[in-house]
């Protein structure tokens, strides 16, 4: 495995560069700052595949006119606690936060809010949205469908997206529980990072174009597919497959977006589906007011107790004991705010390429 050079950058420098790139395409200032904030959240929390490592893809899509930089986001159907939003083919990094705010506003007024979104694009990390719900003392949900990359159980071709889902629960004294996961065995971004690093991928993550398991990221990329969470039937792949379908239907079918193999790609090199069954890709957001179910402080104290009980679990051999969902990301954020964000050279070179093409400095 070849050594890959890594350099560290202050998060504010990356945030500023991303903002200026979006401004370059005519994205309004407030929206450009918001989009950059979503990317920065991923980089801070150690989700390297969804931060500035994705910026060149947004750059390509905006350059080719495949994303609308000045989208008019509209509510096209609503009740007191539900809505469908049309993103006008805008940046998911802008459409997502807008729709999430609608869900949270509904929750504060009605107890809960549920928003489906169509005609949108890649929205960053799902965890960003549930963290925003925590800031408003709400339980938050977020999910999105995406370009076909995942084979269904016992299938040998791409039919579903990685279709992530996130949910967060606040504690009182303890940090929140933040669950954020793809419904595939791994996020596609991790395959890209492994390829850039010259590393192999674990068994059970992907198959090649013939449907055979592979540990070579390029074989998965060149016509292969990711596997559902759990990989095969014996290891619970049917569960990841079922969760992926759930996300796809809530995000795609319920909103009027494309679903399954018809979801449009988020990269110029990927094939555009010959058939369309809706508009763009879809998201789904939920927010719940805790005191609609139980006293808020009582809930948070129970979450604190819940966390402490699980932290006190007897450790498995060779470990320090169970982590609470959100622990690794919190640790990464603490370190990266202080030390900066490490970027591998292939990502740095992509950012330098954007810099050359736009004249925006990147150092």
Short mmCIF file of C-alpha atoms in Angstrom, two decimals:
data_model
loop_
_atom_site.label_atom_id
_atom_site.label_comp_id
_atom_site.label_asym_id
_atom_site.label_seq_id
_atom_site.Cartn_x
_atom_site.Cartn_y
_atom_site.Cartn_z
CA UNK A 1 0.00 0.00 0.00
CA UNK A 2 1.47 3.34 -1.07
CA UNK A 3 1.94 6.08 1.49
CA UNK A 4 -0.42 8.99 0.86
CA UNK A 5 0.71 12.46 1.87
CA UNK A 6 -1.61 14.28 4.27
CA UNK A 7 -1.76 17.98 5.04
CA UNK A 8 -3.83 19.71 7.70
CA UNK A 9 -6.01 22.79 7.14
CA UNK A 10 -7.95 25.01 9.57
CA UNK A 11 -11.67 24.39 9.26
CA UNK A 12 -12.33 28.09 8.69
CA UNK A 13 -10.01 28.09 5.67
CA UNK A 14 -11.92 25.16 4.15
CA UNK A 15 -15.26 26.77 5.01
CA UNK A 16 -14.22 30.05 3.37
CA UNK A 17 -12.95 28.32 0.22
CA UNK A 18 -16.18 26.33 -0.14
CA UNK A 19 -18.26 29.47 0.36
CA UNK A 20 -16.34 31.32 -2.35
CA UNK A 21 -16.72 28.39 -4.76
CA UNK A 22 -20.51 28.43 -4.36
CA UNK A 23 -20.54 32.23 -4.72
CA UNK A 24 -18.58 31.81 -7.97
CA UNK A 25 -21.62 30.11 -9.47
CA UNK A 26 -24.05 32.81 -8.37
CA UNK A 27 -25.35 31.06 -5.27
CA UNK A 28 -26.74 33.80 -2.97
CA UNK A 29 -24.39 34.68 -0.09
CA UNK A 30 -26.58 33.32 2.71
CA UNK A 31 -27.06 30.06 0.84
CA UNK A 32 -23.36 29.75 -0.03
CA UNK A 33 -22.45 30.12 3.64
CA UNK A 34 -25.07 27.52 4.57
CA UNK A 35 -23.84 25.02 1.95
CA UNK A 36 -20.26 25.45 3.15
CA UNK A 37 -21.40 24.91 6.74
CA UNK A 38 -22.90 21.52 5.85
CA UNK A 39 -19.60 20.43 4.26
CA UNK A 40 -17.61 21.78 7.22
CA UNK A 41 -19.79 19.78 9.62
CA UNK A 42 -18.78 16.57 7.82
CA UNK A 43 -15.08 17.46 7.87
CA UNK A 44 -15.16 18.38 11.55
CA UNK A 45 -16.95 15.18 12.54
CA UNK A 46 -14.50 12.96 10.65
CA UNK A 47 -16.89 12.04 7.82
CA UNK A 48 -14.16 12.78 5.29
CA UNK A 49 -16.07 11.37 2.33
CA UNK A 50 -18.80 14.04 2.64
CA UNK A 51 -16.86 17.23 3.31
CA UNK A 52 -14.61 19.16 0.92
CA UNK A 53 -13.75 15.79 -0.67
CA UNK A 54 -17.12 16.18 -2.42
CA UNK A 55 -16.62 19.83 -3.42
CA UNK A 56 -15.24 19.02 -6.87
CA UNK A 57 -18.36 17.02 -7.66
CA UNK A 58 -20.57 20.00 -6.73
CA UNK A 59 -18.21 22.16 -8.82
CA UNK A 60 -18.59 19.84 -11.83
CA UNK A 61 -22.37 19.65 -11.55
CA UNK A 62 -22.71 23.42 -11.23
CA UNK A 63 -20.26 23.98 -14.11
CA UNK A 64 -22.32 21.72 -16.39
CA UNK A 65 -25.61 23.33 -15.38
CA UNK A 66 -26.82 20.13 -13.76
CA UNK A 67 -27.67 21.94 -10.49
CA UNK A 68 -29.64 25.19 -10.23
CA UNK A 69 -27.58 27.70 -8.16
CA UNK A 70 -30.54 30.04 -7.58
CA UNK A 71 -33.33 27.57 -6.91
CA UNK A 72 -36.77 28.75 -5.78
CA UNK A 73 -37.71 26.28 -3.08
CA UNK A 74 -41.48 25.82 -2.76
CA UNK A 75 -43.93 24.00 -0.54
CA UNK A 76 -46.25 22.24 -2.98
CA UNK A 77 -48.50 20.39 -0.52
CA UNK A 78 -49.01 20.73 3.22
CA UNK A 79 -51.08 20.11 6.33
CA UNK A 80 -50.42 21.40 9.84
CA UNK A 81 -47.73 18.78 10.42
CA UNK A 82 -46.70 17.54 6.96
CA UNK A 83 -45.38 19.07 3.77
CA UNK A 84 -43.87 18.25 0.42
CA UNK A 85 -41.13 20.57 -0.82
CA UNK A 86 -39.95 21.00 -4.42
CA UNK A 87 -36.27 21.97 -4.45
CA UNK A 88 -36.23 23.35 -8.03
CA UNK A 89 -33.14 21.21 -8.73
CA UNK A 90 -31.13 23.24 -6.22
CA UNK A 91 -28.14 22.27 -4.12
CA UNK A 92 -29.22 19.67 -1.59
CA UNK A 93 -26.92 21.49 0.83
CA UNK A 94 -29.42 24.37 0.67
CA UNK A 95 -32.71 22.59 -0.04
CA UNK A 96 -32.12 20.11 2.81
CA UNK A 97 -31.63 22.69 5.57
CA UNK A 98 -34.63 24.69 4.29
CA UNK A 99 -36.93 21.64 4.42
CA UNK A 100 -35.51 20.58 7.78
CA UNK A 101 -36.39 24.00 9.22
CA UNK A 102 -39.96 23.59 7.99
CA UNK A 103 -40.20 20.22 9.80
CA UNK A 104 -38.80 21.74 13.01
CA UNK A 105 -41.13 24.75 12.84
CA UNK A 106 -44.09 22.39 12.46
CA UNK A 107 -42.93 20.30 15.41
CA UNK A 108 -42.71 23.34 17.68
CA UNK A 109 -46.26 24.35 16.74
CA UNK A 110 -47.97 20.97 16.36
CA UNK A 111 -45.85 18.44 18.24
CA UNK A 112 -44.28 16.88 15.16
CA UNK A 113 -43.38 17.81 11.62
CA UNK A 114 -42.68 15.61 8.59
CA UNK A 115 -41.37 16.91 5.28
CA UNK A 116 -40.69 15.02 2.07
CA UNK A 117 -38.54 16.66 -0.60
CA UNK A 118 -38.27 16.13 -4.36
CA UNK A 119 -36.29 17.70 -7.18
CA UNK A 120 -33.13 18.07 -5.12
CA UNK A 121 -29.52 16.85 -5.02
CA UNK A 122 -26.93 15.41 -2.60
CA UNK A 123 -27.52 16.96 0.86
CA UNK A 124 -24.26 16.18 2.68
CA UNK A 125 -24.26 14.16 5.90
CA UNK A 126 -27.63 13.19 7.35
CA UNK A 127 -26.22 13.89 10.80
CA UNK A 128 -26.08 17.63 10.10
CA UNK A 129 -29.86 17.85 10.12
CA UNK A 130 -30.49 15.99 13.34
CA UNK A 131 -27.84 18.10 15.09
CA UNK A 132 -29.91 21.15 14.09
CA UNK A 133 -32.97 19.53 15.69
CA UNK A 134 -31.02 19.05 18.92
CA UNK A 135 -30.25 22.78 18.96
CA UNK A 136 -34.01 23.34 19.16
CA UNK A 137 -34.58 20.66 21.82
CA UNK A 138 -36.24 18.31 19.34
CA UNK A 139 -35.76 14.71 18.29
CA UNK A 140 -34.70 14.89 14.66
CA UNK A 141 -34.88 12.46 11.74
CA UNK A 142 -33.19 12.79 8.34
CA UNK A 143 -32.79 10.51 5.36
CA UNK A 144 -32.18 10.68 1.63
CA UNK A 145 -32.14 8.39 -1.35
CA UNK A 146 -29.32 8.60 -3.86
CA UNK A 147 -27.76 7.36 -7.08
CA UNK A 148 -27.90 3.59 -7.59
CA UNK A 149 -24.79 2.03 -6.06
CA UNK A 150 -26.12 -0.86 -3.98
CA UNK A 151 -27.22 -4.30 -5.12
CA UNK A 152 -30.39 -5.70 -3.57
CA UNK A 153 -29.99 -8.91 -1.56
CA UNK A 154 -29.14 -11.72 -4.00
CA UNK A 155 -28.87 -9.19 -6.84
CA UNK A 156 -25.74 -8.54 -8.93
CA UNK A 157 -26.34 -4.99 -10.18
CA UNK A 158 -26.85 -1.53 -8.73
CA UNK A 159 -30.48 -0.80 -7.89
CA UNK A 160 -30.55 1.28 -4.67
CA UNK A 161 -28.64 4.21 -3.23
CA UNK A 162 -26.65 4.12 -0.02
CA UNK A 163 -29.82 5.69 1.46
CA UNK A 164 -28.59 6.96 4.85
CA UNK A 165 -30.76 7.54 7.89
CA UNK A 166 -30.03 9.63 10.99
CA UNK A 167 -31.83 10.26 14.28
CA UNK A 168 -30.69 12.08 17.43
CA UNK A 169 -31.83 12.12 21.07
CA UNK A 170 -30.74 14.83 23.53
CA UNK A 171 -29.39 14.14 26.99
CA UNK A 172 -29.36 16.55 29.94
CA UNK A 173 -25.80 16.23 31.27
CA UNK A 174 -24.50 13.57 28.90
CA UNK A 175 -23.85 14.31 25.20
CA UNK A 176 -26.65 13.39 22.78
CA UNK A 177 -27.07 10.03 21.10
CA UNK A 178 -26.54 10.71 17.38
CA UNK A 179 -27.17 7.78 15.04
CA UNK A 180 -26.08 8.44 11.44
CA UNK A 181 -25.57 5.51 9.09
CA UNK A 182 -25.80 4.36 5.52
CA UNK A 183 -28.10 1.41 4.85
CA UNK A 184 -25.35 -0.08 2.69
CA UNK A 185 -22.41 -2.02 4.12
CA UNK A 186 -20.35 1.16 3.68
CA UNK A 187 -20.82 4.66 2.30
CA UNK A 188 -19.64 5.02 -1.31
CA UNK A 189 -17.37 7.84 -0.18
CA UNK A 190 -15.37 5.29 1.83
CA UNK A 191 -14.74 3.34 -1.37
CA UNK A 192 -13.52 6.53 -3.03
CA UNK A 193 -11.24 7.33 -0.09
CA UNK A 194 -9.81 3.77 -0.14
CA UNK A 195 -9.13 4.10 -3.89
CA UNK A 196 -7.40 7.44 -3.38
CA UNK A 197 -5.28 5.98 -0.58
CA UNK A 198 -4.41 2.85 -2.55
CA UNK A 199 -6.03 0.67 0.12
CA UNK A 200 -8.19 -2.45 -0.07
CA UNK A 201 -11.76 -2.50 1.23
CA UNK A 202 -13.04 -5.06 3.76
CA UNK A 203 -14.78 -8.22 2.58
CA UNK A 204 -18.54 -7.80 2.49
CA UNK A 205 -18.51 -4.19 1.32
CA UNK A 206 -18.79 -4.73 -2.42
CA UNK A 207 -18.98 -6.97 -5.47
CA UNK A 208 -17.40 -6.73 -8.92
CA UNK A 209 -19.26 -6.48 -12.24
CA UNK A 210 -19.80 -10.27 -12.27
CA UNK A 211 -21.38 -10.26 -8.82
CA UNK A 212 -18.40 -11.77 -7.01
CA UNK A 213 -17.18 -10.32 -3.73
CA UNK A 214 -14.17 -8.01 -4.05
CA UNK A 215 -11.72 -6.20 -1.80
CA UNK A 216 -10.48 -3.95 -4.63
CA UNK A 217 -12.23 -0.57 -4.64
CA UNK A 218 -11.66 -0.07 -8.37
CA UNK A 219 -13.46 -3.34 -9.18
CA UNK A 220 -16.48 -2.14 -7.25
CA UNK A 221 -16.32 1.26 -8.97
CA UNK A 222 -15.91 -0.25 -12.47
CA UNK A 223 -19.38 -1.76 -12.82
CA UNK A 224 -19.61 -3.50 -9.46
CA UNK A 225 -21.89 -2.58 -6.58
CA UNK A 226 -21.96 -2.00 -2.86
CA UNK A 227 -23.74 -4.57 -0.72
CA UNK A 228 -26.59 -3.83 1.71
CA UNK A 229 -25.80 -3.35 5.39
CA UNK A 230 -25.02 -6.86 6.64
CA UNK A 231 -23.76 -7.95 3.19
CA UNK A 232 -25.28 -11.43 2.68
CA UNK A 233 -28.36 -13.27 4.00
CA UNK A 234 -26.46 -15.13 6.71
CA UNK A 235 -25.04 -11.89 8.12
CA UNK A 236 -28.27 -9.90 7.99
CA UNK A 237 -28.10 -8.35 4.52
CA UNK A 238 -31.89 -8.61 4.26
CA UNK A 239 -32.16 -6.07 7.09
CA UNK A 240 -30.02 -3.46 5.34
CA UNK A 241 -31.92 -4.14 2.13
CA UNK A 242 -35.24 -3.57 3.89
CA UNK A 243 -34.02 -0.33 5.51
CA UNK A 244 -32.77 0.94 2.14
CA UNK A 245 -36.21 0.31 0.63
CA UNK A 246 -37.89 2.12 3.52
CA UNK A 247 -35.70 5.19 2.99
CA UNK A 248 -36.22 5.04 -0.79
CA UNK A 249 -40.00 5.00 -0.49
CA UNK A 250 -40.19 7.78 2.13
CA UNK A 251 -37.78 9.97 0.17
CA UNK A 252 -38.69 9.07 -3.39
CA UNK A 253 -42.18 7.64 -3.75
CA UNK A 254 -43.77 9.78 -1.02
CA UNK A 255 -42.34 13.04 -2.37
CA UNK A 256 -42.60 12.45 -6.12
CA UNK A 257 -38.83 12.13 -6.58
CA UNK A 258 -37.10 9.37 -8.50
CA UNK A 259 -36.53 6.10 -6.68
CA UNK A 260 -34.36 3.00 -6.93
CA UNK A 261 -32.37 2.70 -10.17
CA UNK A 262 -33.98 5.85 -11.59
CA UNK A 263 -32.40 8.28 -9.10
CA UNK A 264 -30.15 10.66 -11.08
CA UNK A 265 -26.39 10.54 -10.49
CA UNK A 266 -24.34 12.92 -8.40
CA UNK A 267 -21.27 12.77 -10.63
CA UNK A 268 -20.69 13.55 -14.28
CA UNK A 269 -19.02 10.20 -14.92
CA UNK A 270 -22.06 8.21 -13.82
CA UNK A 271 -24.70 7.10 -16.28
CA UNK A 272 -27.96 9.06 -16.38
CA UNK A 273 -30.93 6.64 -16.13
CA UNK A 274 -32.88 6.24 -19.36
CA UNK A 275 -36.18 6.39 -17.46
CA UNK A 276 -37.44 8.99 -15.01
CA UNK A 277 -40.24 8.29 -12.53
CA UNK A 278 -40.13 11.60 -10.67
CA UNK A 279 -38.12 14.77 -10.09
CA UNK A 280 -34.50 14.61 -8.94
CA UNK A 281 -33.65 12.69 -5.79
CA UNK A 282 -35.60 12.94 -2.55
CA UNK A 283 -35.09 13.62 1.15
CA UNK A 284 -37.29 13.06 4.19
CA UNK A 285 -37.10 14.98 7.47
CA UNK A 286 -38.90 14.56 10.76
CA UNK A 287 -38.92 16.47 14.02
CA UNK A 288 -40.68 15.59 17.27
CA UNK A 289 -41.32 17.71 20.34
CA UNK A 290 -40.36 15.64 23.35
CA UNK A 291 -42.93 17.18 25.67
CA UNK A 292 -45.62 15.93 23.31
CA UNK A 293 -44.87 12.49 24.75
CA UNK A 294 -43.22 12.96 28.15
CA UNK A 295 -41.80 15.73 30.33
CA UNK A 296 -38.68 16.99 28.56
CA UNK A 297 -36.38 16.96 31.59
CA UNK A 298 -37.55 13.49 32.57
CA UNK A 299 -36.72 12.24 29.08
CA UNK A 300 -33.25 13.78 29.12
CA UNK A 301 -32.48 12.38 32.56
CA UNK A 302 -33.49 8.93 31.34
CA UNK A 303 -31.25 9.35 28.27
CA UNK A 304 -28.41 10.29 30.63
CA UNK A 305 -29.07 7.14 32.65
CA UNK A 306 -29.34 5.10 29.45
CA UNK A 307 -25.92 6.32 28.29
CA UNK A 308 -24.27 5.68 31.66
CA UNK A 309 -25.68 2.16 31.87
CA UNK A 310 -24.34 1.30 28.42
CA UNK A 311 -20.95 2.89 29.10
CA UNK A 312 -20.67 0.65 32.15
CA UNK A 313 -21.07 -2.52 30.06
CA UNK A 314 -18.37 -5.16 30.55
CA UNK A 315 -15.85 -4.51 27.73
CA UNK A 316 -15.25 -7.08 25.04
CA UNK A 317 -11.67 -8.41 25.02
CA UNK A 318 -9.24 -5.94 23.48
CA UNK A 319 -11.64 -2.99 23.69
CA UNK A 320 -12.46 -0.17 26.08
CA UNK A 321 -16.13 -1.10 26.07
CA UNK A 322 -19.11 0.07 24.03
CA UNK A 323 -19.20 3.45 22.35
CA UNK A 324 -22.34 5.59 22.31
CA UNK A 325 -23.45 6.58 18.80
CA UNK A 326 -21.90 9.98 18.15
CA UNK A 327 -18.79 9.40 20.31
CA UNK A 328 -16.29 9.02 17.43
CA UNK A 329 -17.63 12.12 15.68
CA UNK A 330 -17.47 14.20 18.87
CA UNK A 331 -13.89 13.12 19.47
CA UNK A 332 -12.97 13.95 15.87
CA UNK A 333 -14.60 17.37 16.12
CA UNK A 334 -12.78 18.22 19.33
CA UNK A 335 -9.44 17.27 17.80
CA UNK A 336 -10.03 18.88 14.41
CA UNK A 337 -11.22 22.19 15.82
CA UNK A 338 -7.92 22.37 17.67
CA UNK A 339 -5.49 20.76 15.20
CA UNK A 340 -7.20 21.28 11.86
CA UNK A 341 -8.71 18.94 9.23
CA UNK A 342 -6.38 16.36 7.62
CA UNK A 343 -6.77 16.07 3.83
CA UNK A 344 -5.09 13.50 1.62
CA UNK A 345 -3.20 14.76 -1.45
CA UNK A 346 -5.75 13.54 -4.04
CA UNK A 347 -8.40 15.71 -2.33
CA UNK A 348 -5.98 18.65 -2.06
CA UNK A 349 -5.21 18.31 -5.77
CA UNK A 350 -8.93 18.45 -6.58
CA UNK A 351 -9.29 21.63 -4.52
CA UNK A 352 -6.23 23.09 -6.26
CA UNK A 353 -7.85 22.26 -9.61
CA UNK A 354 -10.96 24.21 -8.55
CA UNK A 355 -8.67 27.06 -7.51
CA UNK A 356 -6.98 27.16 -10.94
CA UNK A 357 -10.28 27.12 -12.78
CA UNK A 358 -11.96 29.79 -10.65
CA UNK A 359 -9.06 31.96 -9.51
CA UNK A 360 -10.09 31.42 -5.88
CA UNK A 361 -6.92 30.97 -3.79
CA UNK A 362 -6.40 27.66 -2.01
CA UNK A 363 -3.29 27.12 0.07
#
